[in-house]
mmCIF file of C-alpha atoms in Angstrom:
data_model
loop_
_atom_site.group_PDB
_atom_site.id
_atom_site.type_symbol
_atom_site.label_atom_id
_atom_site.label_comp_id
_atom_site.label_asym_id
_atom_site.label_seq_id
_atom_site.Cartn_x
_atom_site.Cartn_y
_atom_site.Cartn_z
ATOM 1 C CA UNK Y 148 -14.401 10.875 -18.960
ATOM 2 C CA UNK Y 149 -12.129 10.625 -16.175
ATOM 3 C CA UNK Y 150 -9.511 13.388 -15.069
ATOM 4 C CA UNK Y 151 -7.085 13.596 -12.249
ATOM 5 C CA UNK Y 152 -8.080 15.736 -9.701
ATOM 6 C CA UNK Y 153 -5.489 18.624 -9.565
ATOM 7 C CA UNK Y 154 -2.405 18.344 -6.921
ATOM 8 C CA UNK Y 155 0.564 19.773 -6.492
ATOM 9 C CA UNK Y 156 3.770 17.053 -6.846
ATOM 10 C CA UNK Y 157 6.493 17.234 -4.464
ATOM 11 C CA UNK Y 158 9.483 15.022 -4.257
ATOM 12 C CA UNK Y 159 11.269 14.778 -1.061
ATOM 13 C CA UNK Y 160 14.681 13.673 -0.557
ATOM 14 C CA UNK Y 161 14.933 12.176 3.121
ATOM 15 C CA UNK Y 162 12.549 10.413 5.313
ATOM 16 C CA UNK Y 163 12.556 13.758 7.372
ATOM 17 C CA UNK Y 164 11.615 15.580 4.436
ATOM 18 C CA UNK Y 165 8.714 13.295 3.815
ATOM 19 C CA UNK Y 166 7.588 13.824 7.383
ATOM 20 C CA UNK Y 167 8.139 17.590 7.325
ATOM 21 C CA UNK Y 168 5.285 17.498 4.414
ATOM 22 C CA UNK Y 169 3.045 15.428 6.637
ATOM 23 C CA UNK Y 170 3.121 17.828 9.644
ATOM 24 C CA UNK Y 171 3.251 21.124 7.626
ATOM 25 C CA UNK Y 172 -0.335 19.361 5.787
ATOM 26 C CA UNK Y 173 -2.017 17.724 7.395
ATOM 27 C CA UNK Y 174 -4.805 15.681 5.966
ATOM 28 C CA UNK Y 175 -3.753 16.926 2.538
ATOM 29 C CA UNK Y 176 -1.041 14.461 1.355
ATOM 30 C CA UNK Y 177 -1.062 10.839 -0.293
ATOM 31 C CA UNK Y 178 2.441 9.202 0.071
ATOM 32 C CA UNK Y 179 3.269 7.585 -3.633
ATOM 33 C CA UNK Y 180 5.980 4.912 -4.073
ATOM 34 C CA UNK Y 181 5.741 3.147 -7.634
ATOM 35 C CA UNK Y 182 2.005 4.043 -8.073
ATOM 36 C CA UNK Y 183 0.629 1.484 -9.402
ATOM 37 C CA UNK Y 184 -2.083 1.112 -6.690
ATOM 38 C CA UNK Y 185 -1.955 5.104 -6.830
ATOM 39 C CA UNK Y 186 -2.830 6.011 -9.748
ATOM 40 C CA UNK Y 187 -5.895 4.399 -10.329
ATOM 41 C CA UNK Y 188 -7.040 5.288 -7.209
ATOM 42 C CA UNK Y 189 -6.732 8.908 -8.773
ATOM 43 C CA UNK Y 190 -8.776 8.135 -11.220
ATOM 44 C CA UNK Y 191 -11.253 6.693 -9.583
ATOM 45 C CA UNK Y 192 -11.213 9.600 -6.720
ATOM 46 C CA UNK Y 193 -11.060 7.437 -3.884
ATOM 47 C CA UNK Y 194 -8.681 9.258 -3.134
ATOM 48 C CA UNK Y 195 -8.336 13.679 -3.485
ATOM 49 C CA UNK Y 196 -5.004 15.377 -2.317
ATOM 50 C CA UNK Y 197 -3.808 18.727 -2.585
ATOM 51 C CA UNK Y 198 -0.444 17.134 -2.594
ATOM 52 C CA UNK Y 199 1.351 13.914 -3.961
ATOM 53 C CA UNK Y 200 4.286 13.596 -2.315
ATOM 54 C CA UNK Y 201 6.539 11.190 -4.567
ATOM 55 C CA UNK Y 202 8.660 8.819 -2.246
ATOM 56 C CA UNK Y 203 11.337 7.231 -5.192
ATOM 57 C CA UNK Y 204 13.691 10.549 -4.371
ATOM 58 C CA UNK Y 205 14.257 9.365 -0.419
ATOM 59 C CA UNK Y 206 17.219 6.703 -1.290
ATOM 60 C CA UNK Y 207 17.097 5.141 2.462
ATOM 61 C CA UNK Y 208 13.468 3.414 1.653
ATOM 62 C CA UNK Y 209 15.167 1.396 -1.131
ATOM 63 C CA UNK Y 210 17.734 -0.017 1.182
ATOM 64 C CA UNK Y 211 17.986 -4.071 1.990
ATOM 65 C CA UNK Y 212 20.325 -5.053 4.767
ATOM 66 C CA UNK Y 213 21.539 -7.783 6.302
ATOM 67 C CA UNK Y 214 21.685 -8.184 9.942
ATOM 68 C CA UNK Y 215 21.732 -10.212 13.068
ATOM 69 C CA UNK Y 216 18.080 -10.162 13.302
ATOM 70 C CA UNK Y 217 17.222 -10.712 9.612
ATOM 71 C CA UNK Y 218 17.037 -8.909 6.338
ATOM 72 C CA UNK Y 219 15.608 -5.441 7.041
ATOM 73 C CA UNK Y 220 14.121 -4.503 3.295
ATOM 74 C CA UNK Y 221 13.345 -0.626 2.986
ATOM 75 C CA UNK Y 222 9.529 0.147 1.838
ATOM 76 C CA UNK Y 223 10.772 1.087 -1.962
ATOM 77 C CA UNK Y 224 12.441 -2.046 -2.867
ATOM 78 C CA UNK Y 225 10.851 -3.090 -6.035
ATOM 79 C CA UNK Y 226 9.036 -6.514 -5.746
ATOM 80 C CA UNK Y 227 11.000 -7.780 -8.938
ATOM 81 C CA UNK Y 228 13.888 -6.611 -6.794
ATOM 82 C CA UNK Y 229 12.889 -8.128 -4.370
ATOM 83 C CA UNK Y 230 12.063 -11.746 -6.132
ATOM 84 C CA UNK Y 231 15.403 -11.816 -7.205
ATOM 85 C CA UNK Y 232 17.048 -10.836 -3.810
ATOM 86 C CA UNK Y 233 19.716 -13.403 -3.124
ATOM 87 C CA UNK Y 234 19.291 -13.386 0.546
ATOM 88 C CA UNK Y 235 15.471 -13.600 0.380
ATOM 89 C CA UNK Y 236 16.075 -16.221 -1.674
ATOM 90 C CA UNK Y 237 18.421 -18.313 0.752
ATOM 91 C CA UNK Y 238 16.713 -17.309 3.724
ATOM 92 C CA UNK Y 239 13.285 -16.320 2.857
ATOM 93 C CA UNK Y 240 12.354 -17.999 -0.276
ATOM 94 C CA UNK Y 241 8.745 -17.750 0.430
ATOM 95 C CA UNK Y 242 8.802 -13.923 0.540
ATOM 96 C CA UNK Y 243 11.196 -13.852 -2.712
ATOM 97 C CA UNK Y 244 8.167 -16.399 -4.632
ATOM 98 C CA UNK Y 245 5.202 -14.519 -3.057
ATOM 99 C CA UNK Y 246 6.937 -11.446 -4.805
ATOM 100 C CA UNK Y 247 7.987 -12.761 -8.040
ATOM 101 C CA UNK Y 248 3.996 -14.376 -8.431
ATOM 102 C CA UNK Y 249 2.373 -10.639 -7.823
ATOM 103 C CA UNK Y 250 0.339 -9.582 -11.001
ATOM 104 C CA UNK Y 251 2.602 -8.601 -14.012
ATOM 105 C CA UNK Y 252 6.617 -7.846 -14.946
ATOM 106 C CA UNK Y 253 5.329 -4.602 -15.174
ATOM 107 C CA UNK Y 254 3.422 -4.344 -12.041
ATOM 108 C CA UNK Y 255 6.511 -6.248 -10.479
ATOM 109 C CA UNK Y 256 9.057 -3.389 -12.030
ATOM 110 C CA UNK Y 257 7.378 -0.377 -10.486
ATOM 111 C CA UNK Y 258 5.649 -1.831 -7.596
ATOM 112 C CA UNK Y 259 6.973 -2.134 -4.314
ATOM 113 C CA UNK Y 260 7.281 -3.779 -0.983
ATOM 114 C CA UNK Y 261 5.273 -0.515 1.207
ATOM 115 C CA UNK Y 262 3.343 -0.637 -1.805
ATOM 116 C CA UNK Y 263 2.077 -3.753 -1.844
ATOM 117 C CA UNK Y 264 1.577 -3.841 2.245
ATOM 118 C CA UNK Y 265 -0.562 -0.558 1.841
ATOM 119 C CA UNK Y 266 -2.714 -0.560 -1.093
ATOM 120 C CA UNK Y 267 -6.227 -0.203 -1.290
ATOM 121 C CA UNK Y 268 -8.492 -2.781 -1.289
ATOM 122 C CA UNK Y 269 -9.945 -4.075 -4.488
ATOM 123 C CA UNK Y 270 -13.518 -4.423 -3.587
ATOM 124 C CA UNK Y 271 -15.684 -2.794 -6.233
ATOM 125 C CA UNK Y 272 -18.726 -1.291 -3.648
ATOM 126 C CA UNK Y 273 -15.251 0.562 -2.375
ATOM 127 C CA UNK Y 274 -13.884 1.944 -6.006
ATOM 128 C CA UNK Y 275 -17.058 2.650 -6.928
ATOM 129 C CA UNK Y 276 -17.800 6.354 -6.539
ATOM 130 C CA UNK Y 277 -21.096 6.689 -6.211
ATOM 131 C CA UNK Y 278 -21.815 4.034 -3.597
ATOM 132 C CA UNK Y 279 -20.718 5.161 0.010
ATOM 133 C CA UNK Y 280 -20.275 1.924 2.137
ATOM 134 C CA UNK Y 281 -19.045 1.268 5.250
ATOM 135 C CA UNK Y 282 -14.993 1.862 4.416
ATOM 136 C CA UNK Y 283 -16.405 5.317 2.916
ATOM 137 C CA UNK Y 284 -18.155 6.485 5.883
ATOM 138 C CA UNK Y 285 -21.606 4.803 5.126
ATOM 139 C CA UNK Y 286 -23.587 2.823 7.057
ATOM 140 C CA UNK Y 287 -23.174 -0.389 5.772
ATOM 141 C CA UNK Y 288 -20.706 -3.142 3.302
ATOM 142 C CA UNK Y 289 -22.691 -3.528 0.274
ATOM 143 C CA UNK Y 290 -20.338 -6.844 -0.257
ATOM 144 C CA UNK Y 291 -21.893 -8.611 3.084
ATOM 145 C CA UNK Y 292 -25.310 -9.123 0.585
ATOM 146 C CA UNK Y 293 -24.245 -8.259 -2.810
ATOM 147 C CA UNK Y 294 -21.275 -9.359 -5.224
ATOM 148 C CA UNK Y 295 -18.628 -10.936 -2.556
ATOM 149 C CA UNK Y 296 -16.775 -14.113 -4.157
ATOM 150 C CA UNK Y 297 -13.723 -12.386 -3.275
ATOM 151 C CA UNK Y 298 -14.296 -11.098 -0.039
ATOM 152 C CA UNK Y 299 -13.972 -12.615 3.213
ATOM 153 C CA UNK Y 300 -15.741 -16.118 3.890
ATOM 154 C CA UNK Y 301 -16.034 -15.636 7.982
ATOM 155 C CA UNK Y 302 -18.128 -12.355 7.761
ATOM 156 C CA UNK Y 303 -19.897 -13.151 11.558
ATOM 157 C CA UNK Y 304 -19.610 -9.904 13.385
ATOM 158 C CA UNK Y 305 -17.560 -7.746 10.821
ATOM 159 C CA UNK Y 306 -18.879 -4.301 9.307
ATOM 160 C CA UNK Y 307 -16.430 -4.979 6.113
ATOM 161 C CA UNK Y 308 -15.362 -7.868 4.740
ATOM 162 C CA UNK Y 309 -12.910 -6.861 2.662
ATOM 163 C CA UNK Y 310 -9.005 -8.762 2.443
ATOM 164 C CA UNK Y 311 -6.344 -7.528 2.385
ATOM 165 C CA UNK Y 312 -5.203 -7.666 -1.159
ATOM 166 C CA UNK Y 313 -1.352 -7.791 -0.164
ATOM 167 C CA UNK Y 314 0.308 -10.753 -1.847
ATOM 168 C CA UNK Y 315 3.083 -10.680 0.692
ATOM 169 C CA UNK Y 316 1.385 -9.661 3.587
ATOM 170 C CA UNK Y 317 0.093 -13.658 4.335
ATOM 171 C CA UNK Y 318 4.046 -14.706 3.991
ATOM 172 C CA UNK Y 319 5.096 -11.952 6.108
ATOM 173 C CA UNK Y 320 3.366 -12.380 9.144
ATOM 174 C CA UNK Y 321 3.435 -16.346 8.832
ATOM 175 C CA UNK Y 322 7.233 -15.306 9.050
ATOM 176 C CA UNK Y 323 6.956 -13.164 12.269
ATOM 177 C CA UNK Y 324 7.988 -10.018 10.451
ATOM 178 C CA UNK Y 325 7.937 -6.288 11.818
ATOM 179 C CA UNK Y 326 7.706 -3.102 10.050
ATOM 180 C CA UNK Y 327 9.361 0.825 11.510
ATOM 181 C CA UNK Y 328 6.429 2.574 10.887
ATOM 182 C CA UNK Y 329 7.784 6.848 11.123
ATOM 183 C CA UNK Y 330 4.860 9.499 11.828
ATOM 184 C CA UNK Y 331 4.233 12.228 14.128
ATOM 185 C CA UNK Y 332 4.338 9.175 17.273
ATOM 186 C CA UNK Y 333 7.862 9.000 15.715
ATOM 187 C CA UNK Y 334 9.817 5.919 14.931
ATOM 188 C CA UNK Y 335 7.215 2.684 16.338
ATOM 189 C CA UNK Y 336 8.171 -0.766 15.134
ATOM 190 C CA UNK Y 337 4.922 -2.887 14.901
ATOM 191 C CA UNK Y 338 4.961 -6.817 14.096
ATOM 192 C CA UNK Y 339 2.646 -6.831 10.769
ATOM 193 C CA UNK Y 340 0.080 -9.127 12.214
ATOM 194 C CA UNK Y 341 -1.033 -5.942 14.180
#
């Protein structure tokens, strides 16, 4: 039987809030947007907070805006949102068609942009609990010499070769795109190849 490991659930309504919750514990949190990649990690205990701090309250993460520079899309923007974007459409129809191919209407609906950048990857030596490899803290990738047809084909050199299982990741940095990452380094803006 699986069960949820027990957390408390706070829901934050500014970005400050949500970084007031990262300093005050440390270690401790998992950010959740739609929770869709969440969730299951739950389940599976790859993941163990004391606290779930729920992001949908902060309002300024679901913000798209038109600028000089670009679109700027906020983390929470659903990826069905996001598909049917007009302005994505005209100007980035790649992103809007990487977003409306990504896994179901219902994944689409709840899922999101920071989401879909950040989720785990789906390697099953990884979501496996009782194997410890190398993303883990083991010693080694169980994929280099076991079950990899979905993994990584140039594995010369690398300790994991695990992808990225972002659907709009590739499209992104093809595009050039940057994100504003906030933490305790404060406000960094990093081009998503990096």
């Amino acid at each position: 039987m699986l069960t949820l490991p027990v957390f408390e659930w706070v829901r934050p309504t500014s970005v400050d809030g949500v970084l007031r919750e990262l300093a005050e514990h440390p270690g401790e949190c998992l950010l959740m947007a739609g929770g869709t990649d969440a969730v299951p990690n739950l389940k599976h205990r790859l993941h163990e907070p004391r606290r779930v701090v729920a992001l949908a309250g902060v309002r300024e993460l679901h913000e798209v805006r038109e600028t000089a520079a670009g679109l700027e899309l906020g983390a929470l923007v659903t990826l069905s949102a996001l598909a049917r974007l007009p302005a994505l459409q005209r100007d980035y129809a790649a992103v809007a068609r990487a977003a409306s191919l990504v896994a179901s209407p219902q994944i689409r609906n709840m899922g999101t942009l920071g989401g879909n950048l950040c989720q785990r990857n789906r390697c099953w030596y990884f979501r496996d609990e009782h194997v410890n490899c190398f993303l883990k803290g083991g010693e080694k990738c169980f994929a280099l010499d076991g079950e990899n047809q979905f993994h990584a084909v140039f594995t010369q050199g690398h300790k994991c070769v695990m992808v990225n299982p972002s659907t709009l990741a590739p499209v992104l940095i093809a595009l050039g795109a940057s994100a504003v990452v906030l933490g305790p380094k404060g406000r960094r803006t990093l081009k998503l190849a990096d």
